[in-house]
């Protein structure tokens, strides 16, 4: 289950672990490099496996299956977003839910074009984090969207805050209020999904039952499950044949719960023992780079000491304490040649302690962040994990102006470490539950600026092509289009846009629809013709350009471009294997323009044998000289 507006899938930036209810935190699993639609499908499967049904879920499914629209509401943490995705995923078929993000459109209003809705679409409209005016504006559009959904045999789930119940009377009957699921069942489900024998969870220890009865946030229940699994993995490391027992389960839960409910106590004990500068630098470096190799942590500690102008230890090297003493001082463990704390919460709490208890060190840490993240021995996964930790710390305390300066400043440096830091920070900002829409609007505005620095353009492209393409595919498409149209030279944004539409037929439809409206508009982008021809030049996309929107684009291309520009892209459509309907549609898009029709014929001559050229010529003649309508037969009065 997830808290409203907080579930996210991070791709290509930092390594994250779903903890279920509204919380995803840094973990040891590397981010998969997969197409956004596949990632969205895997995220759906992840939630479906761990889903514990709220009381109203079955009734909501019946409403959705019958009427093709359901409106879900409930308090924060009730699992509205996860329930909506799971209900859409449980419908017959294999379509992945497609999110309709109510971002500010080009005209400055919150609106959704019904043409976005295609046959069989499963749509999720999340309004839980939208401001009141936007929700009212979207509620007014809901009946029109519902009508379009029914016409296209699709399904629509709308998520609203618990306080927002004012809906048009003809959709008010679709409302279902959710309540949080049973927390004990949620804990067991998550442990079972991680491979634990949940028979060891019965009976539930008294201290754990007391904690769960107090109705903690669902995110904390998921964190508890993750901590128990982590402790179980350490206990079983190198030991085979151990069976999960109630005694071991109680021990793991007690340790995990003590750290989860009061992580500051463990942090205070560590900081009190690490009194020397090199010990604290090693401590903070281990927390930031948890799981990194020994030499990497040592190098990061030296960078922190240099940044704080800490004098070198006058003691000879052989007399200085080694890694074993430092790990024992900060109560960390060594797994091979890598360092980590026994529990995830300790490293997170240490990072928060460094950030909140020593605000004078914030600017120092951020200034040397690019250098820390560029350490050569740092694995890509570890680099992105550390960048994610820094980004999480910043988004909780720093004002908008400082965050914007850091994104732009790091991107301008254009180094491996600085680009990783800028991407991780912007990645979190565009997904922020409250301010994400404003940051996505900022990306939209910056995407059309031709004078962007190469680093910032790369950061914007990365965020749009990964995280936004998975969580906000429509918004990602628009911003990638603006980036591709504004890049002065180079094709990085164009390649990212083509990759996006190649992996997602829905995105390709939206791009062609967008281009068909813009190619003849006064404010069109000069590069739109080239962009459409780049789409048509891709053999995997070419056949899908012979649609209503695609043919509209071809008509604009035939009117505005010289034949030399479009003939290479159109040649496969005019080959001998082309269907008659395809040839007829493309020739029809040319109208009666003699130069265009001549170029189409010459392309067909070059593409196939004489018989094929004759077939194309006959179709051209039919298009130029359509048969007159047959006269009506006279009948007796």
mmCIF file of C-alpha atoms in Angstrom, residues 1-2 7-11 18 20 24 32 35-53 61 64 79-99 121-124 157 189-190 193 470-471:
data_model
loop_
_atom_site.group_PDB
_atom_site.id
_atom_site.type_symbol
_atom_site.label_atom_id
_atom_site.label_comp_id
_atom_site.label_asym_id
_atom_site.label_seq_id
_atom_site.Cartn_x
_atom_site.Cartn_y
_atom_site.Cartn_z
ATOM 1 C CA UNK A 1 0.000 0.000 0.000
ATOM 2 C CA UNK A 2 1.198 3.508 -0.616
ATOM 3 C CA UNK A 7 5.012 6.145 -4.493
ATOM 4 C CA UNK A 8 7.682 6.491 -7.084
ATOM 5 C CA UNK A 9 9.873 4.471 -9.334
ATOM 6 C CA UNK A 10 13.369 5.809 -9.783
ATOM 7 C CA UNK A 11 15.171 4.718 -12.913
ATOM 8 C CA UNK A 18 10.047 -0.109 -2.164
ATOM 9 C CA UNK A 20 5.319 -0.232 0.397
ATOM 10 C CA UNK A 24 10.967 4.274 -0.772
ATOM 11 C CA UNK A 32 17.237 -1.727 -13.532
ATOM 12 C CA UNK A 35 12.162 0.675 -20.818
ATOM 13 C CA UNK A 36 9.757 2.837 -18.807
ATOM 14 C CA UNK A 37 6.692 0.774 -19.722
ATOM 15 C CA UNK A 38 8.394 -2.409 -18.570
ATOM 16 C CA UNK A 39 9.367 -0.700 -15.328
ATOM 17 C CA UNK A 40 5.761 0.438 -14.860
ATOM 18 C CA UNK A 41 4.600 -3.152 -15.397
ATOM 19 C CA UNK A 42 7.133 -4.474 -12.889
ATOM 20 C CA UNK A 43 6.101 -1.838 -10.367
ATOM 21 C CA UNK A 44 2.488 -2.953 -10.782
ATOM 22 C CA UNK A 45 3.447 -6.597 -10.246
ATOM 23 C CA UNK A 46 5.466 -5.569 -7.166
ATOM 24 C CA UNK A 47 2.426 -3.895 -5.630
ATOM 25 C CA UNK A 48 0.027 -6.697 -6.593
ATOM 26 C CA UNK A 49 2.180 -9.288 -4.811
ATOM 27 C CA UNK A 50 2.305 -7.247 -1.615
ATOM 28 C CA UNK A 51 -1.230 -5.867 -1.740
ATOM 29 C CA UNK A 52 -3.457 -6.287 1.316
ATOM 30 C CA UNK A 53 -6.987 -5.387 0.283
ATOM 31 C CA UNK A 61 -13.510 -3.241 -8.363
ATOM 32 C CA UNK A 64 -14.920 -0.110 -12.050
ATOM 33 C CA UNK A 79 -3.404 3.079 0.018
ATOM 34 C CA UNK A 80 -5.408 4.991 -2.572
ATOM 35 C CA UNK A 81 -2.728 4.981 -5.253
ATOM 36 C CA UNK A 82 -1.737 1.356 -4.814
ATOM 37 C CA UNK A 83 -5.374 0.272 -4.678
ATOM 38 C CA UNK A 84 -6.115 2.184 -7.874
ATOM 39 C CA UNK A 85 -3.194 0.614 -9.729
ATOM 40 C CA UNK A 86 -3.975 -2.877 -8.467
ATOM 41 C CA UNK A 87 -7.654 -2.600 -9.411
ATOM 42 C CA UNK A 88 -6.662 -1.583 -12.939
ATOM 43 C CA UNK A 89 -4.111 -4.387 -13.072
ATOM 44 C CA UNK A 90 -6.695 -6.985 -11.973
ATOM 45 C CA UNK A 91 -8.966 -6.242 -14.929
ATOM 46 C CA UNK A 92 -8.827 -8.797 -17.766
ATOM 47 C CA UNK A 93 -6.060 -8.182 -20.277
ATOM 48 C CA UNK A 94 -2.456 -7.011 -20.068
ATOM 49 C CA UNK A 95 -2.669 -3.229 -20.430
ATOM 50 C CA UNK A 96 -0.460 -1.324 -17.945
ATOM 51 C CA UNK A 97 -2.154 1.601 -16.139
ATOM 52 C CA UNK A 98 -1.367 4.881 -17.855
ATOM 53 C CA UNK A 99 -1.245 7.922 -15.566
ATOM 54 C CA UNK A 121 -6.683 2.260 -21.984
ATOM 55 C CA UNK A 122 -6.524 1.831 -18.212
ATOM 56 C CA UNK A 123 -6.089 5.293 -16.782
ATOM 57 C CA UNK A 124 -5.171 6.594 -13.334
ATOM 58 C CA UNK A 157 -9.668 5.425 -11.641
ATOM 59 C CA UNK A 189 2.625 -10.447 3.433
ATOM 60 C CA UNK A 190 5.802 -8.454 2.949
ATOM 61 C CA UNK A 193 7.285 -12.039 -0.337
ATOM 62 C CA UNK A 470 7.786 5.926 -15.934
ATOM 63 C CA UNK A 471 5.688 7.967 -13.503
#
